Amino acid sequence: MRSLTHYCGTLRAAGVAAAAALLLAACAPGGNSEAGPVPSKPVSTGIGSEPVTLKLLVTSGVDVPFYTALGKLFRAKYSNVTVKVENQDYATLTTTIARTLAGNNVPDLVRVPQLGNLTKDHLLINLDPYAEAYGWHEWPQSQFASTRVGPDGRQRGTGSLYAAGAGFGLTGVYYNKALAQRIGMTRPPATVAEFEQLLAKAKDAGLQPIMINGKDGGSVYPLQNLVMSYAGDAQAVQDWNYTKPGASIDTAATVRAGTTLQRWGQAGYLPADVNDIDQTRAPAEFIKGNGVFFPSGNWQAPGLDKTGPGQFGFFLFPPGVAGGPSYTMTAAANLGIPAKSPNADVAAAFLDFAQTDQQARQETVTLGGLAPAGPSDAPAPTTPEGSAVAATVSAFQELLKSNGLVGFMADATASIHVNSLIPQTQLLLAGKTTPEAFAAKVQSDYERDLGR
């Protein structure tokens, strides 16, 4: 999964050039020693005129051309800065990041797969002073929730900011426009009940209502959406994701969501072999027309547009009641500034640039396959009219305005996805566990993971 946009009104109104001259002393070092280091000197939004080589360590794959392109754009604006992009595969970076950041050859920005103990061990800079300097605190704050860490260095979703990303992955529901028209869908469903009516129509028409990958966790997406839609609120799920004391997913909303998902399977709304379908096969089947709907993420949009331009649409999972709030799961492509970075001010300027510069935001969509982050009133990047990419970007802008971004339950603990959510959802769809037992088992696995 992957983990938009532009300038802070106040800072932009003042002008970046003018702001660059300001030394913002709001962030003196010291503070709460439990919260991780803050910059050793007052932060600045200026980057000076001395030559600087800004070193980025990202994951291999799409990150490399994406951040290389952003680096070239950044140099075009700041000619004294050269951006050097290095990469490691995801598994290597995940296992070596702490050792790298504690060593002597430290990058200025690093892709942060999981925060883990990086803040507790004081390996990342507290970004609060930069958020204040650049005005990030005036943007919709749900986009930063997953990278805030409390004073204990463990609880997420609260406390200081330790990473920010150029863009976000988000989930929703793709639909085959021709098949949707065939079953009489003229607009996205306004409620879960309307969505179920469309599923029934698809089944009656001899179509496969939903294509989804149950083998590697795709079926967890609609399950979490159903939990939030039935609850009419995402706070309980977000508390659970951020391991807030007392958080529980063993709720009436989860039982109801499990009941609905299980019923969809029994009714034939899901493929008969849903638990054998992986994330490679599912989009391939959907592209072939085997499925009216495909719950998944925006990382699928470029591929769908390439194969079938204009053939696929996207909508956010509907709320439980008409006009209710929409929530969706998101994850940012986060970058953090190592505590040992010698170029923290320039690194922070790059972070702000990635989120606010219009051309950088365009590359976030085009090369990164992500919905750009940033302020809610930022203009959306250009996308082909009627494309799936355009629909996902529009959906993200809608979510920014409503603060409807929610983390993935799959990220609540290091093993909850593989060891609990996937197998328990598979048992649910196979009729080998009940919704009540499902909710209780996932909660007990979660508490086991946290040592509670």
XYZ file of C-alpha atoms in Angstrom:
452
model
C 0.000 0.000 0.000
C 1.101 3.438 -0.297
C 1.427 5.312 1.659
C -1.178 16.571 -2.050
C -1.032 19.935 -2.509
C 0.321 23.156 -1.497
C 1.062 26.155 0.344
C 0.050 27.181 3.735
C -2.089 30.216 3.274
C -0.366 32.360 5.837
C 3.162 31.452 4.858
C 2.325 31.632 1.178
C 0.652 34.964 1.630
C 3.840 36.256 3.132
C 5.753 34.734 0.273
C 8.277 31.972 0.490
C 11.112 34.320 -0.272
C 10.186 36.558 2.598
C 9.581 33.646 4.884
C 12.981 32.294 4.000
C 14.506 35.296 5.640
C 12.814 34.602 8.908
C 14.500 32.747 11.641
C 11.721 31.238 13.602
C 12.776 30.735 17.145
C 9.560 29.158 18.257
C 11.291 25.915 18.676
C 14.095 26.211 21.033
C 15.834 22.965 21.876
C 15.184 21.236 25.102
C 11.541 20.677 25.916
C 10.342 17.247 26.831
C 13.297 14.889 26.722
C 10.888 11.968 26.385
C 9.501 13.386 23.160
C 12.627 13.027 21.066
C 15.078 15.681 19.970
C 14.132 19.002 18.533
C 16.586 20.870 16.284
C 19.719 21.993 18.143
C 19.177 25.588 17.028
C 16.169 27.690 16.148
C 14.678 26.418 12.915
C 14.681 28.434 9.728
C 12.585 28.302 6.582
C 15.568 29.687 4.696
C 18.084 27.336 3.112
C 20.966 29.774 2.639
C 23.222 30.060 -0.392
C 26.017 27.631 0.468
C 26.173 24.433 -1.629
C 24.246 21.617 0.015
C 23.926 17.960 -0.922
C 20.644 16.707 0.500
C 20.755 12.931 0.906
C 17.488 10.974 0.717
C 17.238 7.299 1.629
C 14.042 5.777 0.200
C 12.735 2.361 -0.720
C 13.589 0.816 -4.067
C 10.973 0.752 -6.811
C 8.651 3.645 -7.544
C 10.216 5.791 -4.807
C 13.411 6.191 -6.823
C 12.106 7.885 -9.994
C 9.546 9.793 -7.930
C 11.961 11.354 -5.452
C 14.583 11.827 -8.169
C 12.048 13.918 -10.083
C 11.175 15.895 -6.942
C 14.886 16.438 -6.358
C 15.313 17.951 -9.812
C 12.347 20.246 -9.238
C 13.744 21.298 -5.873
C 17.138 22.101 -7.418
C 15.423 24.117 -10.122
C 14.038 26.291 -7.361
C 17.101 26.237 -5.086
C 20.161 26.039 -7.326
C 22.584 25.571 -4.428
C 20.933 22.290 -3.384
C 21.711 18.940 -4.996
C 19.387 16.100 -4.039
C 21.013 12.677 -3.940
C 18.589 9.739 -3.829
C 19.743 6.399 -2.431
C 17.545 3.375 -1.930
C 17.182 0.080 -0.142
C 14.536 -2.577 -0.607
C 11.665 -2.337 1.856
C 12.708 -5.309 3.991
C 16.296 -4.111 4.302
C 15.323 -0.566 5.152
C 12.826 -1.763 7.742
C 15.374 -3.939 9.510
C 18.374 -1.585 9.298
C 16.867 1.876 9.687
C 17.647 2.207 13.418
C 21.273 1.171 12.906
C 21.596 3.528 9.936
C 20.224 6.502 11.828
C 22.479 5.784 14.806
C 25.587 5.533 12.601
C 27.965 8.089 11.130
C 26.744 8.165 7.512
C 23.225 9.444 8.105
C 20.857 10.670 5.369
C 19.051 13.991 5.667
C 15.660 12.443 4.964
C 14.665 8.817 5.329
C 11.603 6.883 4.271
C 10.024 5.642 7.496
C 8.145 2.354 7.004
C 7.163 2.199 10.697
C 8.079 4.548 13.502
C 8.706 1.685 15.924
C 11.217 2.789 18.559
C 12.784 5.499 16.376
C 11.225 8.280 18.420
C 11.715 6.604 21.776
C 15.379 6.162 20.900
C 15.649 9.809 19.795
C 16.716 8.974 16.244
C 14.268 11.316 14.500
C 13.810 15.062 14.848
C 10.603 16.358 16.374
C 9.005 18.230 13.460
C 6.696 20.418 15.557
C 8.940 23.493 15.150
C 8.913 23.078 11.374
C 5.148 22.476 11.339
C 4.770 25.789 13.135
C 7.240 27.552 10.859
C 5.666 26.345 7.621
C 2.080 26.462 8.819
C 1.407 22.738 8.560
C -0.585 23.015 11.776
C -3.200 24.919 9.769
C -3.740 22.023 7.369
C -6.226 19.198 8.012
C -4.558 17.374 10.860
C -5.846 13.879 10.154
C -3.123 13.583 7.505
C -0.480 13.829 10.237
C -2.170 11.663 12.855
C -0.332 8.445 12.026
C 3.082 10.032 12.559
C 2.382 11.721 15.847
C 3.813 9.969 18.867
C 3.043 10.616 22.523
C 5.607 11.455 25.213
C 5.965 7.785 26.114
C 7.386 7.137 22.653
C 4.759 4.468 22.000
C 1.212 5.778 21.629
C 0.527 7.074 18.137
C -2.021 9.575 16.941
C -1.158 12.109 19.605
C 1.832 14.156 20.653
C 4.593 15.495 18.451
C 5.056 15.082 14.713
C 7.945 12.920 13.484
C 7.342 12.378 9.764
C 5.359 13.743 6.839
C 4.745 12.495 3.354
C 4.361 13.847 -0.148
C 1.220 11.816 -0.653
C -1.139 9.157 0.544
C -2.540 5.834 -0.454
C -6.269 5.563 0.166
C -8.922 2.917 -0.233
C -12.347 2.967 -1.805
C -14.390 1.043 -4.349
C -13.618 0.854 -8.078
C -16.451 0.098 -10.441
C -16.686 -1.029 -14.033
C -18.630 1.802 -15.656
C -20.258 -0.353 -18.338
C -21.352 -3.049 -15.889
C -22.522 -0.467 -13.374
C -24.679 1.120 -16.042
C -26.052 -2.314 -16.906
C -27.393 -2.756 -13.356
C -28.839 0.753 -13.295
C -26.231 2.533 -11.185
C -26.400 6.221 -12.062
C -24.393 7.542 -9.108
C -22.289 6.121 -6.297
C -24.385 4.536 -3.530
C -25.263 6.954 -0.714
C -25.479 4.300 1.990
C -24.349 0.756 2.727
C -27.944 -0.345 2.123
C -27.918 1.186 -1.379
C -24.612 -0.540 -2.068
C -26.142 -3.865 -1.062
C -29.071 -3.239 -3.407
C -26.591 -2.806 -6.267
C -24.819 -6.019 -5.271
C -28.140 -7.862 -5.428
C -28.903 -6.408 -8.863
C -25.491 -7.493 -10.118
C -26.052 -11.010 -8.834
C -29.510 -11.155 -10.447
C -27.960 -10.003 -13.741
C -25.544 -12.914 -13.704
C -22.558 -10.723 -12.914
C -19.911 -11.152 -10.220
C -20.852 -8.323 -7.820
C -17.478 -7.908 -6.057
C -13.945 -8.943 -7.016
C -11.548 -8.909 -4.089
C -8.371 -10.551 -2.849
C -9.081 -12.469 0.330
C -5.802 -14.392 0.251
C -3.590 -11.510 1.327
C -5.918 -9.181 3.168
C -7.988 -7.282 0.608
C -11.212 -8.424 2.281
C -10.124 -6.603 5.441
C -10.691 -3.267 3.647
C -14.486 -3.544 3.321
C -14.635 -5.075 6.775
C -13.000 -2.003 8.331
C -15.160 0.288 6.204
C -18.283 -1.501 7.393
C -17.164 -1.167 11.022
C -16.748 2.611 10.640
C -19.936 3.053 8.609
C -22.060 1.171 11.136
C -20.459 3.012 14.060
C -21.028 6.327 12.289
C -17.657 7.375 13.632
C -14.057 6.296 13.199
C -12.695 7.282 16.594
C -12.930 3.817 18.154
C -11.027 2.308 15.225
C -8.448 5.078 15.279
C -7.946 4.661 19.040
C -7.385 0.974 18.400
C -4.965 1.682 15.571
C -2.958 3.971 17.840
C -3.035 1.507 20.764
C -4.785 3.943 23.061
C -5.258 2.395 26.522
C -8.633 0.673 26.756
C -9.227 0.651 22.999
C -11.313 -2.270 21.793
C -12.541 -3.515 18.449
C -14.783 -6.099 20.073
C -17.848 -3.912 19.533
C -21.383 -4.131 18.198
C -20.226 -2.354 15.032
C -17.554 -4.989 14.392
C -19.996 -7.838 14.951
C -22.464 -6.201 12.574
C -19.706 -5.637 9.995
C -18.620 -9.273 10.265
C -22.226 -10.382 9.864
C -22.615 -8.308 6.699
C -19.347 -9.463 5.137
C -20.157 -13.081 5.903
C -23.619 -12.641 4.372
C -22.075 -11.163 1.231
C -19.991 -14.285 0.890
C -22.937 -16.600 1.444
C -25.026 -14.654 -1.084
C -22.394 -14.998 -3.780
C -21.545 -11.321 -3.775
C -17.899 -12.319 -3.272
C -16.082 -14.845 -5.489
C -16.533 -18.442 -4.375
C -12.739 -18.783 -4.096
C -12.223 -15.381 -2.466
C -9.695 -16.763 0.015
C -7.498 -18.007 -2.844
C -7.410 -14.723 -4.782
C -4.327 -12.540 -4.241
C -3.603 -8.917 -5.017
C -2.185 -9.767 -8.436
C -5.104 -11.837 -9.629
C -7.886 -9.605 -8.275
C -7.210 -6.536 -10.459
C -6.544 -8.790 -13.450
C -9.963 -10.426 -13.026
C -11.627 -7.044 -12.517
C -10.049 -5.672 -15.690
C -11.424 -8.667 -17.600
C -14.932 -7.775 -16.434
C -15.152 -10.334 -13.665
C -16.587 -8.016 -11.065
C -18.768 -4.920 -11.061
C -17.015 -3.559 -7.960
C -13.444 -3.871 -6.713
C -12.643 -2.545 -3.205
C -8.971 -1.566 -3.194
C -6.610 1.400 -3.112
C -5.461 4.278 -5.313
C -2.264 2.404 -6.127
C -4.397 0.384 -8.571
C -5.637 3.434 -10.489
C -2.683 4.004 -12.875
C -2.788 0.354 -13.946
C -6.541 0.386 -14.487
C -6.298 3.575 -16.552
C -3.458 2.147 -18.615
C -5.394 -1.015 -19.421
C -8.817 0.480 -19.836
C -8.738 4.275 -20.162
C -12.017 5.774 -19.006
C -13.564 2.402 -18.215
C -13.278 2.459 -14.430
C -14.644 4.779 -11.747
C -13.980 5.083 -8.018
C -16.032 6.119 -4.995
C -15.511 6.242 -1.263
C -17.127 3.460 0.723
C -20.633 4.706 1.599
C -21.674 5.704 5.118
C -24.230 3.825 7.185
C -26.840 6.563 6.799
C -27.446 9.045 3.981
C -25.431 12.199 4.499
C -23.285 10.567 7.171
C -19.532 11.002 7.331
C -17.271 9.090 4.969
C -14.107 7.517 6.265
C -11.398 5.702 4.441
C -8.110 4.057 5.223
C -4.987 5.911 4.291
C -1.256 5.584 4.746
C 1.300 8.229 3.940
C 4.608 7.822 2.140
C 6.382 9.268 5.160
C 9.802 10.866 5.364
C 11.502 11.705 8.639
C 14.539 13.878 9.404
C 17.220 11.953 11.304
C 18.438 13.552 14.504
C 21.996 13.497 13.128
C 21.111 15.207 9.827
C 23.457 18.161 9.238
C 20.929 19.768 6.881
C 17.676 19.641 8.845
C 16.423 23.049 7.679
C 16.939 22.122 4.018
C 15.330 18.729 4.614
C 12.278 20.414 6.141
C 12.119 22.796 3.171
C 12.086 19.754 0.878
C 9.235 18.225 2.873
C 7.216 21.418 2.576
C 8.052 21.724 -1.120
C 6.913 18.156 -1.818
C 3.518 18.886 -0.302
C 2.908 22.364 -1.648
C 4.660 22.982 -4.954
C 2.161 22.489 -7.755
C 4.558 20.653 -10.065
C 5.776 18.445 -7.225
C 2.160 17.594 -6.428
C 1.615 16.696 -10.052
C 4.569 14.273 -9.943
C 3.157 12.804 -6.731
C 0.174 11.643 -8.769
C 1.905 10.897 -12.053
C 5.047 9.140 -10.797
C 4.228 8.315 -7.175
C 0.698 7.041 -7.775
C -0.342 8.872 -4.611
C -2.907 11.456 -3.653
C -0.932 14.589 -2.747
C -0.940 15.798 0.855
C -1.175 19.384 2.076
C -3.828 22.019 2.698
C -7.427 21.261 1.834
C -7.784 24.228 -0.516
C -4.839 23.261 -2.696
C -5.692 22.844 -6.374
C -5.896 19.229 -7.461
C -3.209 18.012 -9.866
C -4.137 17.622 -13.501
C -5.508 14.205 -14.332
C -7.174 12.800 -17.443
C -10.891 13.560 -17.335
C -12.932 10.514 -16.460
C -9.905 8.509 -15.341
C -9.689 6.359 -12.231
C -6.710 8.460 -11.108
C -8.825 11.613 -11.327
C -11.537 9.974 -9.248
C -9.103 8.930 -6.502
C -7.539 12.395 -6.315
C -10.994 13.979 -6.098
C -11.973 11.531 -3.357
C -8.895 12.404 -1.345
C -9.657 16.113 -1.568
C -13.149 15.365 -0.277
C -11.686 13.457 2.658
C -9.245 16.229 3.508
C -12.138 18.655 3.903
C -13.970 16.300 6.265
C -10.884 15.052 8.139
C -11.992 11.556 7.173
C -8.566 9.929 6.974
C -8.185 6.825 9.130
C -5.246 4.472 9.545
C -5.315 0.822 8.570
C -6.268 -1.665 11.279
C -3.586 -3.778 9.660
C -0.950 -1.385 11.062
C -2.145 -1.424 14.673
C 0.585 -3.868 15.707
C 3.452 -5.464 13.846
C 1.716 -8.830 13.469
C -2.017 -8.140 13.691
C -2.529 -8.219 9.922
C -0.731 -11.457 9.123
C -1.469 -13.365 12.302
C -5.004 -12.274 13.054
C -6.955 -10.101 10.607
C -6.218 -12.125 7.480
C -6.775 -15.630 8.908
C -9.797 -14.596 10.986
C -11.443 -12.863 8.019
C -10.809 -15.962 5.920
C -12.459 -18.125 8.591
C -15.370 -15.701 8.683
C -15.875 -15.916 4.918
C -15.524 -19.706 5.028
C -18.266 -19.893 7.667
C -15.873 -21.416 10.194
C -16.204 -18.695 12.801
C -19.004 -16.406 13.903
C -18.952 -12.608 13.768
C -18.992 -12.543 17.577
C -16.042 -14.945 17.815
C -14.235 -12.991 15.090
C -14.446 -9.725 17.015
C -13.385 -11.339 20.287
C -10.452 -13.195 18.712
C -9.020 -10.150 16.920
C -9.243 -8.152 20.138
C -7.513 -10.858 22.180
C -4.743 -11.151 19.557
C -4.283 -7.378 19.683
C -3.959 -7.374 23.470
C -1.523 -10.266 23.256
C 0.617 -8.322 20.783
C 0.669 -5.328 23.120
C 1.419 -7.425 26.180
C -1.732 -6.291 27.939
